C-alpha atoms as one frame of an Amber mdcrd trajectory, in Angstrom:
protein
 111.451 109.070 116.419 111.180 105.417 117.644 113.335 104.012 120.975 115.456
 100.497 121.029 111.549  99.320 121.919 110.405  98.970 118.225 113.798  97.366
 116.648 112.708  94.536 115.483 114.434  91.611 112.672 113.851  93.645 108.829
 113.334  97.084 109.988 115.225  99.568 108.100 116.990 102.377 110.200 118.970
 105.929 109.476 122.224 106.516 111.066 124.425 108.787 110.242 122.668 109.557
 106.677 122.656 105.428 105.631 119.967 103.275 105.621 120.942 100.032 108.080
 118.548  96.635 107.379 118.988  95.225 110.798 119.652  91.418 110.753 119.277
  90.213 114.416 118.730  92.243 117.673 119.036  91.076 121.444 117.500  93.309
 124.422 120.081  92.168 127.267 119.580  92.760 130.579 122.601  92.433 132.775
 122.150  91.690 136.569 124.192  95.045 137.267 123.945  97.977 134.577 121.606
  99.306 132.366 120.025  97.597 129.963 120.873  97.346 126.600 120.141  96.392
 122.555 122.670  94.409 120.858 122.104  94.725 116.913 123.545  93.183 113.318
 122.928  95.850 111.117 123.166  95.619 107.420 123.901  98.504 105.107 120.723
  98.667 102.636 123.588 100.229  99.825 126.518  98.481 100.367 125.857  95.151
 101.827 128.515  95.739 104.677 127.500  93.900 108.075 128.286  95.546 111.564
 127.456  94.803 114.902 125.941  98.016 117.653 124.923  98.071 120.735 122.373
 101.178 121.519 121.091 102.042 125.647 117.844 100.742 126.659 115.512 103.881
 125.652 117.912 105.723 123.533 116.024 106.988 120.051 116.429 105.415 116.999
 114.963 106.403 113.122 113.067 104.405 111.811 112.639 104.155 108.150 109.711
 103.143 105.882 111.211 101.009 103.275 108.231  99.417 101.127 109.200  96.040
  99.130 106.803  96.177  95.576 106.278  93.846  92.956 107.676  94.788  89.721
 108.407  93.301  85.905 111.407  94.382  84.212 110.644  95.685  80.970 114.061
  96.888  79.400 117.534  99.205  79.592 116.933 102.596  77.662 120.619 103.223
  77.727 120.330 105.306  81.048 118.825 102.783  83.293 116.718  99.994  83.302
 112.975 100.225  83.197 110.591  98.398  85.377 106.486  98.593  85.452 104.875
  98.313  88.999 102.956  95.187  88.777 100.406  96.680  91.130  99.339 100.354
  89.133 101.154  99.806  86.498 103.617 102.961  86.554 106.961 102.695  85.008
 110.339 103.711  87.346 114.057 103.507  85.850 116.854 102.442  87.995 120.031
 103.496  87.643 122.719 101.072  86.926 124.759 101.278  89.975 121.799 100.534
  91.854 120.418  97.270  89.578 124.354  96.339  89.813 125.119  92.441  88.972
 121.463  91.552  89.100 121.585  93.217  85.867 123.451  89.669  84.748 120.333
  88.036  85.090 117.614  90.186  84.141 115.246  89.271  81.591 112.416  91.144
  79.705 109.231  90.618  81.684 111.171  89.031  84.451 109.217  89.608  88.453
 111.365  91.304  90.417 111.235  92.649  93.931 111.968  96.514  94.717 113.059
  98.469  97.747 111.794 102.013  97.869 112.174 104.497 100.505 109.894 107.499
  99.655 109.597 106.623  96.121 114.007 106.030  95.766 114.867 102.470  94.381
 117.235 101.056  97.528 117.782  97.702  95.588 116.390  94.545  93.750 115.384
  91.233  94.940 115.905  88.613  91.835 114.076  85.589  92.595 117.005  82.733
  93.983 117.725  81.428  90.269 116.734  81.927  86.878 116.262  79.882  83.512
 118.797  81.444  81.195 119.860  79.770  77.378 123.073  79.394  76.660 124.316
  81.393  73.465 127.986  80.493  72.827 130.181  78.531  74.573 133.180  76.202
  72.797 132.190  72.748  71.421 132.829  70.021  74.109 135.750  67.076  73.207
 135.206  63.713  72.716 135.165  61.845  75.811 133.883  65.021  77.956 132.281
  63.980  81.015 129.288  65.688  83.504 132.355  65.641  85.752 135.561  66.555
  84.037 135.518  70.407  83.989 134.072  73.732  83.178 134.306  76.102  80.047
 133.034  79.608  79.631 129.837  80.143  78.157 127.662  83.255  77.272 124.208
  83.052  78.094 121.447  85.859  76.696 122.074  88.449  79.238 126.203  88.699
  78.123 126.734  87.701  81.222 129.873  84.783  81.054 130.238  82.396  83.524
 131.662  78.706  83.828 129.257  75.796  82.784 130.362  71.871  82.600 131.606
  70.545  79.212 129.033  68.975  78.124 126.447  71.882  77.692 126.108  73.001
  73.818 124.667  76.393  72.573 121.387  77.029  72.350 121.163  74.334  75.833
 118.772  76.504  78.777 120.515  76.176  82.659 119.628  77.510  85.209 121.391
  79.729  87.441 121.830  80.798  91.184 121.098  84.325  91.126 122.895  85.424
  94.432 126.610  84.069  93.187 126.598  83.565  89.037 126.488  79.494  89.093
 125.774  77.069  87.363 122.811  75.098  88.854 122.078  72.421  86.330 120.531
  72.109  82.382 116.597  72.677  81.998 115.174  70.287  79.470
């Protein structure tokens, strides 16, 4: 058990059986009354953010979370298979844990996986990835780059909005956090 003096940004706490990542913390010593620690916590699994206050010196349960580099290999139908770049061990991560990251995963792509006691918690993708447009309707004569958008399907099967001038086979840069088109890659 650790105390509130050990709370720092990035530390993962176990509270009521759930894992919470410390986003911000502040030790407060008011002129009257006891000191306390004000924190902003983000749930590791759901992403929900809450504010929580602890009395100074209170015991907290700090969890060991290991963030390691992995290479995405393939989807075997039951989950996504990743290989640890350090020791070449393979792990299978369920679709629920991968979540929306599956829309941007390509074979041999580097990702970071946060592990707690060998169990994968979540996957961190690079901020952007390059994907090829596999299908989109042809643009109309007179389309301009700022005229609007149309739906397009990329090589992972994800459907997104792209500018009208893009054609099938074009490589584009996609923001992995929002799923938005960032630009064309030549």
